[in-house]
Structures are given as C-alpha cells and as structure tokens.
Amino acid sequence: MIDAQPLDTGLVVAAHGRHVMVETPEGVRVLCHPRGKKSDLVVGDRVRWLPAGDEGVIEALEQRRNLLFRQDDWKTKSFAANLDQLLVLVAAEPVFSESQLTRALIAAESAGITAHIGLNKIDKPSAAAARERLQPYRDMGIQVLEFALKADPQAALALLQPLLQHKVTLVLGPSGTGKSTLINLLVPQAQAQVGEISQALNSGRHTTTSTLWYWLDAQRSGALIDSPGFQEFGLHHIDAAQLATLMPDLRAQLGQCRFYNCMHRHEPGCGVIAAVERGDIAPQRYRLYCEILDELGKT
Ligand SMILES: Nc1nc2c(ncn2[C@@H]2O[C@H](COP(=O)(O)OP(=O)(O)OP(=O)(O)O)[C@@H](O)[C@H]2O)c(=O)[nH]1
Ligand SMILES: [Mg+2]
Ligand SMILES: [Zn+2]
C-alpha cells in the first residue's frame, strides 16, 4: 500500500548550501535536506517535507508566486521567493552604485515585485548628494524613504513600520548600508529568532553571509528577509528588447519612436533619445540603459 501519510508543510526561513531551515505552521524550526543532489530552494519557499529523526527531508516545492534573482555570466543567484515587496537599501556612505540600484529595480520589475528605496545614514553630510542622485527615482514614481537607523532610530521606525507591517519584504543592498541594523531595529529579539542558525552560518562575523527570514510580529503576519551585500548584479535573464519597458522613466516615453523595433541607441526619430535631450530622462539613467543593453547583446 502506498504510504498515505500527508507531508508536513513548511516555510524556508534560511538557506545555506545543502541545508535549509524549515519552519512549521506551529512555529517549530527543523533542519531539512533536499532530496535531490542540488538544492535550488530559497528563503520564502513553501515546501512539503517528511520528518527523518530530528531533521527532515524536503519532498516537494510549492509553486512560487514570484522569485527575485540575478543572472551573472555563469550563474544564477536567487535571492528569495514569494515576496510582497523589495526594499533596496542604499546609504549616504559608502557612496552607492547607481548601476547596482538600477539593476535591482529592473530585476524586481521583471519579477513583478514592487520596490521601494531606503536611503540610510542621512546624518552624514554626504546625504545631500545621495538625495540628489535619487531624484530621478522619485520622479519615476518610486517611493524613497530617508532615515538614519543608528543616529535617529525612532524617526526611522515611524517611517518604516507602516511600510513593512503585515508584508514580506526582502531587504537588498550593497554591503555596509545598514541592512542588519534595520532588521535589528524592527525585529524584536532578532538575535534570538535566528540564534544558532545565524551563529553557525555566519561564524560570528558582522557581515551577513546568508539570507535569513525574521518575523516582524508575534502573529507572524509580516517578515523581513536580510540578505548578504552583493557586488555583481547580472541581468542576463532580461530580453534586450524588453529592457526599456522595465525602466519606468524610459517606459513613459515608448511609443514615440519612428521604428517600432527601436532599441533607442542610434536610430533616427527615437522618442527616448529626444526625451533625454529635453531633460525628461536623466542622462545617467539613459547611460545605465545603454550599459546594460550592451551587456545583454554580448550573450
Ligand atoms: N552614521 C551612521 N551609520 C550607520 C547608520 N546605520 C548603520 N550605520 C553603520 O553602518 C555599518 C554597517 O551596518 P550593517 O547593518 O552591518 O550593514 P549591512 O548592510 O548589514 O552590511 P552587510 O551585512 O555587510 O551586507 C555599521 O557600522 C552601522 O553602525 C546611520 O544611521 N548612521
Ligand atoms: Mg548585514
Ligand atoms: Zn527609440
């Protein structure tokens, strides 16, 4: 007779190499191993698993609502799945890469995930320059929140709590921008929630090395996902012809070009180039479009 025992459901709250930490609906955390050789499970995944002693074996992955990932030259790096929103965190210092910011926003747009930008460390004099660099993003309708997580945590909380409560949010950004500081501010007992997993996976370092899920409230209605900082952010999964439609400021100008298949590079009568010349698209945004398009053309 076929084993009729129903599989347990669970949520992946940490993923590191071959191990994943799965949380049961009752809130118990079980170390699980995927059945196959290679694990492509990510934090936020819903799975079905079977107990095996103190640990568990993942038997099935439930269909994902969405998946945020980057595609570098040779490898795919998945960040997390089943997200309500993305918060891209940048800081006044170190100076942020607008290329990385734009790439994260394009990846989110392509995955159908709403993105917001957080500018941290506004206590630094360099904040004015950072604020100015973010103006094109405000203009294209992206919400930009400004705060100083360390210098003025109360104001930061008041801004962030309404945005984050009852939602699952991935916090993404370069190293040193304050992702872990944000989690520690918003999550009661953040250390206790990850406890041994974090200790074991991070081996006591300050820098985050694995993606981890944190509940925002005791009712488990909202969560933050902390992730390691990144350097590279490849977009090789994006179709070059679709790139402009994933950049809201360029998208707003589409339909004006003389050629229906215009790539907005050197074509005569291009509405996007005309908009750059008029000042309706920021020059650096157009440069980033060209930079990414060149990259996509090489594959
Ligand atoms: N001046 C200033 N420094 C801050 C503020 N918020 C965080 N920092 C500092 O920025 C540094 C980096 O913070 P983390 O929270 O570890 O950054 P992270 O994004 O988690 O970094 P990775 O884990 O390496 O990706 C720490 O030294 C914080 O104390 C702020 O509001 N103002
Ligand atoms: Mg960190
Ligand atoms: Zn064009």
mmCIF file of C-alpha atoms and ligand atoms in Angstrom:
data_model
loop_
_atom_site.group_PDB
_atom_site.id
_atom_site.type_symbol
_atom_site.label_atom_id
_atom_site.label_comp_id
_atom_site.label_asym_id
_atom_site.label_seq_id
_atom_site.Cartn_x
_atom_site.Cartn_y
_atom_site.Cartn_z
ATOM 1 C CA MET A 1 0.000 0.000 0.000
ATOM 2 C CA ILE A 2 1.191 3.478 -0.790
ATOM 3 C CA ASP A 3 2.100 5.491 2.263
ATOM 4 C CA ALA A 4 -0.891 7.772 2.788
ATOM 5 C CA GLN A 5 0.773 9.865 5.460
ATOM 6 C CA PRO A 6 0.346 13.519 4.487
ATOM 7 C CA LEU A 7 3.531 15.544 4.190
ATOM 8 C CA ASP A 8 4.091 18.417 6.574
ATOM 9 C CA THR A 9 4.037 21.922 5.151
ATOM 10 C CA GLY A 10 6.748 24.412 5.927
ATOM 11 C CA LEU A 11 8.365 27.711 5.120
ATOM 12 C CA VAL A 12 12.052 28.031 4.253
ATOM 13 C CA VAL A 13 13.453 30.601 6.715
ATOM 14 C CA ALA A 14 17.155 30.117 5.978
ATOM 15 C CA ALA A 15 19.014 28.560 3.105
ATOM 16 C CA HIS A 16 22.687 27.804 3.100
ATOM 17 C CA GLY A 17 24.329 25.390 0.745
ATOM 18 C CA ARG A 18 22.770 21.980 1.171
ATOM 19 C CA HIS A 19 20.830 22.781 4.326
ATOM 20 C CA VAL A 20 17.637 24.686 4.710
ATOM 21 C CA MET A 21 15.834 25.645 7.879
ATOM 22 C CA VAL A 22 12.115 24.990 7.591
ATOM 23 C CA GLU A 23 9.527 26.467 9.931
ATOM 24 C CA THR A 24 6.348 24.514 10.552
ATOM 25 C CA PRO A 25 2.921 26.201 10.771
ATOM 26 C CA GLU A 26 3.254 25.786 14.555
ATOM 27 C CA GLY A 27 6.480 27.782 14.527
ATOM 28 C CA VAL A 28 8.922 24.921 15.082
ATOM 29 C CA ARG A 29 12.165 25.063 13.104
ATOM 30 C CA VAL A 30 13.553 21.884 11.579
ATOM 31 C CA LEU A 31 16.822 21.468 9.703
ATOM 32 C CA CYS A 32 15.968 19.878 6.358
ATOM 33 C CA HIS A 33 17.848 18.421 3.436
ATOM 34 C CA PRO A 34 16.594 18.459 -0.110
ATOM 35 C CA ARG A 35 16.078 15.055 -1.676
ATOM 36 C CA GLY A 36 17.981 15.770 -4.891
ATOM 37 C CA LYS A 37 21.693 16.419 -5.332
ATOM 38 C CA LYS A 38 21.422 20.128 -5.888
ATOM 39 C CA SER A 39 19.307 22.465 -3.801
ATOM 40 C CA ASP A 40 17.652 25.410 -5.503
ATOM 41 C CA LEU A 41 15.493 26.236 -2.511
ATOM 42 C CA VAL A 42 15.428 29.820 -1.341
ATOM 43 C CA VAL A 43 14.124 31.707 1.663
ATOM 44 C CA GLY A 44 10.386 32.278 1.316
ATOM 45 C CA ASP A 45 9.786 28.961 -0.415
ATOM 46 C CA ARG A 46 6.835 26.865 0.728
ATOM 47 C CA VAL A 47 7.712 23.194 0.873
ATOM 48 C CA ARG A 48 6.382 19.782 1.828
ATOM 49 C CA TRP A 49 8.677 17.656 3.928
ATOM 50 C CA LEU A 50 8.981 14.392 5.804
ATOM 51 C CA PRO A 51 10.487 14.041 9.264
ATOM 52 C CA ALA A 52 13.643 11.918 9.438
ATOM 53 C CA GLY A 53 14.755 11.662 13.028
ATOM 54 C CA ASP A 54 15.392 15.176 14.372
ATOM 55 C CA GLU A 55 15.740 16.510 10.869
ATOM 56 C CA GLY A 56 13.661 16.458 7.722
ATOM 57 C CA VAL A 57 13.724 15.717 4.020
ATOM 58 C CA ILE A 58 12.183 18.130 1.526
ATOM 59 C CA GLU A 59 9.872 16.215 -0.793
ATOM 60 C CA ALA A 60 8.257 18.988 -2.823
ATOM 61 C CA LEU A 61 8.406 22.674 -3.574
ATOM 62 C CA GLU A 62 5.104 24.511 -3.897
ATOM 63 C CA GLN A 63 4.664 26.819 -6.845
ATOM 64 C CA ARG A 64 6.284 30.211 -6.324
ATOM 65 C CA ARG A 65 4.277 33.422 -6.595
ATOM 66 C CA ASN A 66 7.467 35.200 -7.626
ATOM 67 C CA LEU A 67 11.251 34.804 -7.437
ATOM 68 C CA LEU A 68 13.824 37.568 -7.297
ATOM 69 C CA PHE A 69 17.155 36.610 -8.812
ATOM 70 C CA ARG A 70 20.115 37.912 -10.688
ATOM 71 C CA GLN A 71 21.770 36.204 -13.606
ATOM 72 C CA ASP A 72 25.513 36.736 -13.846
ATOM 73 C CA ASP A 73 27.611 35.427 -16.722
ATOM 74 C CA TRP A 74 27.750 31.877 -15.486
ATOM 75 C CA LYS A 75 25.482 31.515 -12.533
ATOM 76 C CA THR A 76 22.009 32.305 -11.330
ATOM 77 C CA LYS A 77 21.762 33.720 -7.839
ATOM 78 C CA SER A 78 18.297 33.552 -6.343
ATOM 79 C CA PHE A 79 17.604 35.968 -3.512
ATOM 80 C CA ALA A 80 14.176 34.957 -2.196
ATOM 81 C CA ALA A 81 10.704 33.848 -3.273
ATOM 82 C CA ASN A 82 7.071 34.771 -2.597
ATOM 83 C CA LEU A 83 7.775 38.393 -1.727
ATOM 84 C CA ASP A 84 5.257 41.179 -1.207
ATOM 85 C CA GLN A 85 7.874 43.858 -1.804
ATOM 86 C CA LEU A 86 11.526 44.744 -2.085
ATOM 87 C CA LEU A 87 13.327 47.424 -0.103
ATOM 88 C CA VAL A 88 16.581 48.415 -1.775
ATOM 89 C CA LEU A 89 18.738 49.962 0.903
ATOM 90 C CA VAL A 90 21.441 52.441 -0.025
ATOM 91 C CA ALA A 91 23.365 54.819 2.209
ATOM 92 C CA ALA A 92 24.888 58.265 2.100
ATOM 93 C CA GLU A 93 28.189 56.471 2.804
ATOM 94 C CA PRO A 94 29.696 54.451 1.290
ATOM 95 C CA VAL A 95 28.663 56.162 -1.964
ATOM 96 C CA PHE A 96 26.196 53.822 -3.649
ATOM 97 C CA SER A 97 26.479 52.464 -7.145
ATOM 98 C CA GLU A 98 23.569 53.688 -9.208
ATOM 99 C CA SER A 99 24.202 50.802 -11.579
ATOM 100 C CA GLN A 100 23.547 48.290 -8.788
ATOM 101 C CA LEU A 101 20.461 50.174 -7.656
ATOM 102 C CA THR A 102 19.039 50.285 -11.174
ATOM 103 C CA ARG A 103 19.769 46.611 -11.724
ATOM 104 C CA ALA A 104 17.982 45.584 -8.541
ATOM 105 C CA LEU A 105 14.969 47.674 -9.567
ATOM 106 C CA ILE A 106 14.913 46.126 -13.055
ATOM 107 C CA ALA A 107 15.098 42.605 -11.604
ATOM 108 C CA ALA A 108 12.180 43.421 -9.283
ATOM 109 C CA GLU A 109 10.132 44.936 -12.102
ATOM 110 C CA SER A 110 10.773 41.870 -14.230
ATOM 111 C CA ALA A 111 9.662 39.588 -11.372
ATOM 112 C CA GLY A 112 6.519 41.659 -10.760
ATOM 113 C CA ILE A 113 7.641 42.780 -7.303
ATOM 114 C CA THR A 114 7.030 46.333 -6.039
ATOM 115 C CA ALA A 115 10.259 48.038 -4.995
ATOM 116 C CA HIS A 116 10.960 50.916 -2.627
ATOM 117 C CA ILE A 117 14.254 52.653 -1.939
ATOM 118 C CA GLY A 118 15.590 53.389 1.545
ATOM 119 C CA LEU A 119 18.337 55.976 1.963
ATOM 120 C CA ASN A 120 20.152 55.399 5.256
ATOM 121 C CA LYS A 121 22.723 57.479 7.193
ATOM 122 C CA ILE A 122 21.146 60.857 6.449
ATOM 123 C CA ASP A 123 23.052 62.102 9.497
ATOM 124 C CA LYS A 124 26.138 62.213 7.241
ATOM 125 C CA PRO A 125 26.977 65.420 5.344
ATOM 126 C CA SER A 126 27.150 63.368 2.151
ATOM 127 C CA ALA A 127 23.381 62.737 2.420
ATOM 128 C CA ALA A 128 22.547 65.794 0.292
ATOM 129 C CA ALA A 129 24.435 64.401 -2.700
ATOM 130 C CA ALA A 130 22.831 60.976 -2.271
ATOM 131 C CA ARG A 131 19.383 62.568 -2.045
ATOM 132 C CA GLU A 132 20.015 64.407 -5.297
ATOM 133 C CA ARG A 133 21.137 61.243 -7.075
ATOM 134 C CA LEU A 134 17.868 59.618 -6.046
ATOM 135 C CA GLN A 135 15.680 62.378 -7.523
ATOM 136 C CA PRO A 136 15.144 60.598 -10.876
ATOM 137 C CA TYR A 137 13.812 57.602 -8.953
ATOM 138 C CA ARG A 138 11.296 59.723 -7.040
ATOM 139 C CA ASP A 139 10.300 61.353 -10.315
ATOM 140 C CA MET A 140 9.528 57.966 -11.864
ATOM 141 C CA GLY A 141 7.174 57.174 -9.004
ATOM 142 C CA ILE A 142 9.334 55.021 -6.739
ATOM 143 C CA GLN A 143 8.887 55.663 -3.036
ATOM 144 C CA VAL A 144 12.148 56.856 -1.462
ATOM 145 C CA LEU A 145 12.321 56.822 2.335
ATOM 146 C CA GLU A 146 15.121 58.621 4.140
ATOM 147 C CA PHE A 147 16.328 57.822 7.640
ATOM 148 C CA ALA A 148 19.267 57.309 9.955
ATOM 149 C CA LEU A 149 18.851 53.885 11.503
ATOM 150 C CA LYS A 150 21.634 54.415 14.048
ATOM 151 C CA ALA A 151 21.530 58.165 14.560
ATOM 152 C CA ASP A 152 17.725 58.552 14.798
ATOM 153 C CA PRO A 153 16.126 55.139 15.220
ATOM 154 C CA GLN A 154 12.770 56.484 16.435
ATOM 155 C CA ALA A 155 12.168 58.520 13.292
ATOM 156 C CA ALA A 156 13.300 55.568 11.171
ATOM 157 C CA LEU A 157 10.834 53.277 12.936
ATOM 158 C CA ALA A 158 7.956 55.706 12.422
ATOM 159 C CA LEU A 159 8.680 55.798 8.679
ATOM 160 C CA LEU A 160 9.366 52.132 8.150
ATOM 161 C CA GLN A 161 6.759 50.416 10.297
ATOM 162 C CA PRO A 162 3.727 51.443 8.201
ATOM 163 C CA LEU A 163 5.514 50.330 5.033
ATOM 164 C CA LEU A 164 6.650 46.978 6.363
ATOM 165 C CA GLN A 165 3.934 45.688 8.688
ATOM 166 C CA HIS A 166 1.878 42.682 7.532
ATOM 167 C CA LYS A 167 4.100 42.239 4.493
ATOM 168 C CA VAL A 168 7.017 40.058 3.461
ATOM 169 C CA THR A 169 9.887 42.348 2.477
ATOM 170 C CA LEU A 170 13.311 41.458 1.148
ATOM 171 C CA VAL A 171 15.972 43.960 2.183
ATOM 172 C CA LEU A 172 18.608 44.145 -0.522
ATOM 173 C CA GLY A 173 21.612 46.376 -0.885
ATOM 174 C CA PRO A 174 25.369 46.659 -1.019
ATOM 175 C CA SER A 175 27.474 45.723 1.982
ATOM 176 C CA GLY A 176 27.623 48.224 4.823
ATOM 177 C CA THR A 177 24.431 50.136 4.074
ATOM 178 C CA GLY A 178 22.667 49.054 7.262
ATOM 179 C CA LYS A 179 20.505 46.066 6.320
ATOM 180 C CA SER A 180 21.272 44.231 9.537
ATOM 181 C CA THR A 181 20.916 47.441 11.545
ATOM 182 C CA LEU A 182 17.435 47.835 10.061
ATOM 183 C CA ILE A 183 16.476 44.278 10.947
ATOM 184 C CA ASN A 184 17.743 44.672 14.489
ATOM 185 C CA LEU A 185 15.730 47.866 14.889
ATOM 186 C CA LEU A 186 12.460 46.461 13.570
ATOM 187 C CA VAL A 187 12.569 42.910 14.789
ATOM 188 C CA PRO A 188 12.168 42.221 18.486
ATOM 189 C CA GLN A 189 14.748 39.623 19.534
ATOM 190 C CA ALA A 190 16.247 39.405 16.059
ATOM 191 C CA GLN A 191 19.218 37.577 17.500
ATOM 192 C CA ALA A 192 17.017 35.081 19.299
ATOM 193 C CA GLN A 193 14.951 34.381 16.190
ATOM 194 C CA VAL A 194 17.932 33.185 14.249
ATOM 195 C CA GLY A 195 20.006 32.141 17.224
ATOM 196 C CA GLU A 196 22.023 29.101 16.395
ATOM 197 C CA ILE A 197 21.442 29.237 12.635
ATOM 198 C CA SER A 198 22.969 32.671 12.395
ATOM 199 C CA GLN A 199 25.798 31.770 14.738
ATOM 200 C CA ALA A 200 26.633 28.642 12.801
ATOM 201 C CA LEU A 201 26.260 30.110 9.327
ATOM 202 C CA ASN A 202 27.906 33.439 9.989
ATOM 203 C CA SER A 203 30.622 32.158 12.311
ATOM 204 C CA GLY A 204 30.447 35.280 14.460
ATOM 205 C CA ARG A 205 31.141 37.838 11.736
ATOM 206 C CA HIS A 206 29.288 41.142 11.456
ATOM 207 C CA THR A 207 28.796 40.807 7.741
ATOM 208 C CA THR A 208 25.749 38.792 6.782
ATOM 209 C CA THR A 209 26.674 35.719 4.739
ATOM 210 C CA SER A 210 23.339 34.004 4.334
ATOM 211 C CA THR A 211 19.762 35.016 3.676
ATOM 212 C CA LEU A 212 17.554 34.861 6.749
ATOM 213 C CA TRP A 213 13.864 35.326 7.480
ATOM 214 C CA TYR A 214 12.700 37.340 10.520
ATOM 215 C CA TRP A 215 9.117 37.662 11.729
ATOM 216 C CA LEU A 216 8.115 41.239 12.490
ATOM 217 C CA ASP A 217 5.364 40.331 14.937
ATOM 218 C CA ALA A 218 4.268 37.529 17.220
ATOM 219 C CA GLN A 219 1.244 36.848 14.980
ATOM 220 C CA ARG A 220 3.699 36.130 12.125
ATOM 221 C CA SER A 221 1.812 38.432 9.754
ATOM 222 C CA GLY A 222 4.862 40.230 8.403
ATOM 223 C CA ALA A 223 8.525 39.444 7.875
ATOM 224 C CA LEU A 224 11.839 40.922 6.824
ATOM 225 C CA ILE A 225 14.455 38.997 4.905
ATOM 226 C CA ASP A 226 18.065 40.005 5.490
ATOM 227 C CA SER A 227 20.492 39.210 2.704
ATOM 228 C CA PRO A 228 24.233 39.472 2.169
ATOM 229 C CA GLY A 229 25.518 42.513 0.296
ATOM 230 C CA PHE A 230 26.369 41.999 -3.362
ATOM 231 C CA GLN A 231 28.872 43.331 -5.863
ATOM 232 C CA GLU A 232 27.804 41.978 -9.215
ATOM 233 C CA PHE A 233 24.202 42.144 -10.426
ATOM 234 C CA GLY A 234 23.834 40.473 -13.800
ATOM 235 C CA LEU A 235 20.598 40.771 -15.750
ATOM 236 C CA HIS A 236 21.235 38.161 -18.419
ATOM 237 C CA HIS A 237 17.723 36.783 -17.931
ATOM 238 C CA ILE A 238 16.249 40.007 -19.332
ATOM 239 C CA ASP A 239 15.298 40.169 -23.003
ATOM 240 C CA ALA A 240 17.150 43.156 -24.526
ATOM 241 C CA ALA A 241 14.027 44.250 -26.416
ATOM 242 C CA GLN A 242 12.107 44.400 -23.096
ATOM 243 C CA LEU A 243 14.731 46.330 -21.124
ATOM 244 C CA ALA A 244 13.234 49.797 -21.668
ATOM 245 C CA THR A 245 9.795 48.579 -20.570
ATOM 246 C CA LEU A 246 11.334 47.596 -17.199
ATOM 247 C CA MET A 247 12.652 51.135 -16.569
ATOM 248 C CA PRO A 248 9.653 53.355 -15.693
ATOM 249 C CA ASP A 249 11.221 56.619 -16.908
ATOM 250 C CA LEU A 250 12.076 55.112 -20.294
ATOM 251 C CA ARG A 251 8.799 53.214 -20.462
ATOM 252 C CA ALA A 252 6.897 56.512 -20.191
ATOM 253 C CA GLN A 253 8.477 57.623 -23.486
ATOM 254 C CA LEU A 254 7.909 54.478 -25.524
ATOM 255 C CA GLY A 255 5.599 54.625 -28.500
ATOM 256 C CA GLN A 256 7.133 57.867 -29.816
ATOM 257 C CA CYS A 257 9.909 56.223 -31.816
ATOM 258 C CA ARG A 258 9.846 56.190 -35.623
ATOM 259 C CA PHE A 259 10.704 52.485 -35.753
ATOM 260 C CA TYR A 260 8.506 50.021 -33.910
ATOM 261 C CA ASN A 261 11.567 47.903 -33.031
ATOM 262 C CA CYS A 262 13.719 50.871 -31.968
ATOM 263 C CA MET A 263 16.382 49.952 -29.382
ATOM 264 C CA HIS A 264 16.875 53.649 -28.537
ATOM 265 C CA ARG A 265 20.560 53.738 -29.373
ATOM 266 C CA HIS A 266 21.382 55.337 -32.693
ATOM 267 C CA GLU A 267 18.076 55.189 -34.528
ATOM 268 C CA PRO A 268 16.761 58.380 -36.105
ATOM 269 C CA GLY A 269 13.484 59.690 -34.724
ATOM 270 C CA CYS A 270 13.916 57.955 -31.351
ATOM 271 C CA GLY A 271 11.480 59.239 -28.709
ATOM 272 C CA VAL A 272 13.673 58.080 -25.823
ATOM 273 C CA ILE A 273 16.731 59.984 -27.081
ATOM 274 C CA ALA A 274 14.519 63.036 -27.648
ATOM 275 C CA ALA A 275 13.327 62.762 -24.040
ATOM 276 C CA VAL A 276 16.936 62.616 -22.789
ATOM 277 C CA GLU A 277 17.695 65.765 -24.818
ATOM 278 C CA ARG A 278 14.616 67.531 -23.381
ATOM 279 C CA GLY A 279 15.647 66.538 -19.853
ATOM 280 C CA ASP A 280 12.672 64.221 -19.274
ATOM 281 C CA ILE A 281 15.003 61.259 -18.773
ATOM 282 C CA ALA A 282 18.081 61.759 -16.570
ATOM 283 C CA PRO A 283 21.308 61.312 -18.595
ATOM 284 C CA GLN A 284 22.738 58.803 -16.110
ATOM 285 C CA ARG A 285 19.624 56.663 -16.414
ATOM 286 C CA TYR A 286 19.998 56.575 -20.171
ATOM 287 C CA ARG A 287 23.693 55.696 -19.759
ATOM 288 C CA LEU A 288 22.731 52.796 -17.496
ATOM 289 C CA TYR A 289 20.224 51.627 -20.090
ATOM 290 C CA CYS A 290 22.995 51.605 -22.731
ATOM 291 C CA GLU A 291 25.440 49.872 -20.377
ATOM 292 C CA ILE A 292 23.004 47.054 -19.587
ATOM 293 C CA LEU A 293 21.861 46.749 -23.199
ATOM 294 C CA ASP A 294 25.491 46.320 -24.325
ATOM 295 C CA GLU A 295 25.901 43.573 -21.754
ATOM 296 C CA LEU A 296 22.788 41.760 -22.931
ATOM 297 C CA GLY A 297 23.951 41.981 -26.535
ATOM 298 C CA LYS A 298 27.087 40.037 -25.652
ATOM 299 C CA THR A 299 25.274 36.866 -24.627
HETATM 300 N N1 LIG B 1 26.414 57.151 10.535
HETATM 301 C C1 LIG B 1 25.544 56.152 10.507
HETATM 302 N N2 LIG B 1 25.993 54.873 10.480
HETATM 303 C C2 LIG B 1 25.087 53.873 10.451
HETATM 304 C C3 LIG B 1 23.699 54.141 10.423
HETATM 305 N N3 LIG B 1 23.045 52.962 10.336
HETATM 306 C C4 LIG B 1 24.002 51.988 10.315
HETATM 307 N N4 LIG B 1 25.247 52.524 10.377
HETATM 308 C C5 LIG B 1 26.530 51.789 10.420
HETATM 309 O O1 LIG B 1 26.804 51.175 9.151
HETATM 310 C C6 LIG B 1 27.577 49.976 9.334
HETATM 311 C C7 LIG B 1 27.025 48.814 8.518
HETATM 312 O O2 LIG B 1 25.778 48.388 9.042
HETATM 313 P P1 LIG B 1 25.196 46.909 8.820
HETATM 314 O O3 LIG B 1 23.793 46.943 9.352
HETATM 315 O O4 LIG B 1 26.096 45.867 9.360
HETATM 316 O O5 LIG B 1 25.217 46.805 7.242
HETATM 317 P P2 LIG B 1 24.747 45.594 6.284
HETATM 318 O O6 LIG B 1 24.012 46.226 5.156
HETATM 319 O O7 LIG B 1 24.016 44.558 7.058
HETATM 320 O O8 LIG B 1 26.138 45.025 5.746
HETATM 321 P P3 LIG B 1 26.461 43.530 5.179
HETATM 322 O O9 LIG B 1 25.925 42.532 6.144
HETATM 323 O O10 LIG B 1 27.958 43.530 5.081
HETATM 324 O O11 LIG B 1 25.823 43.413 3.818
HETATM 325 C C8 LIG B 1 27.595 49.700 10.826
HETATM 326 O O12 LIG B 1 28.842 50.100 11.338
HETATM 327 C C9 LIG B 1 26.480 50.595 11.373
HETATM 328 O O13 LIG B 1 26.738 51.003 12.690
HETATM 329 C C10 LIG B 1 23.260 55.519 10.488
HETATM 330 O O14 LIG B 1 22.069 55.837 10.512
HETATM 331 N N5 LIG B 1 24.221 56.466 10.509
HETATM 332 MG MG MG B 2 24.246 42.507 7.212
HETATM 333 ZN ZN ZN B 3 13.693 54.731 -29.602
#
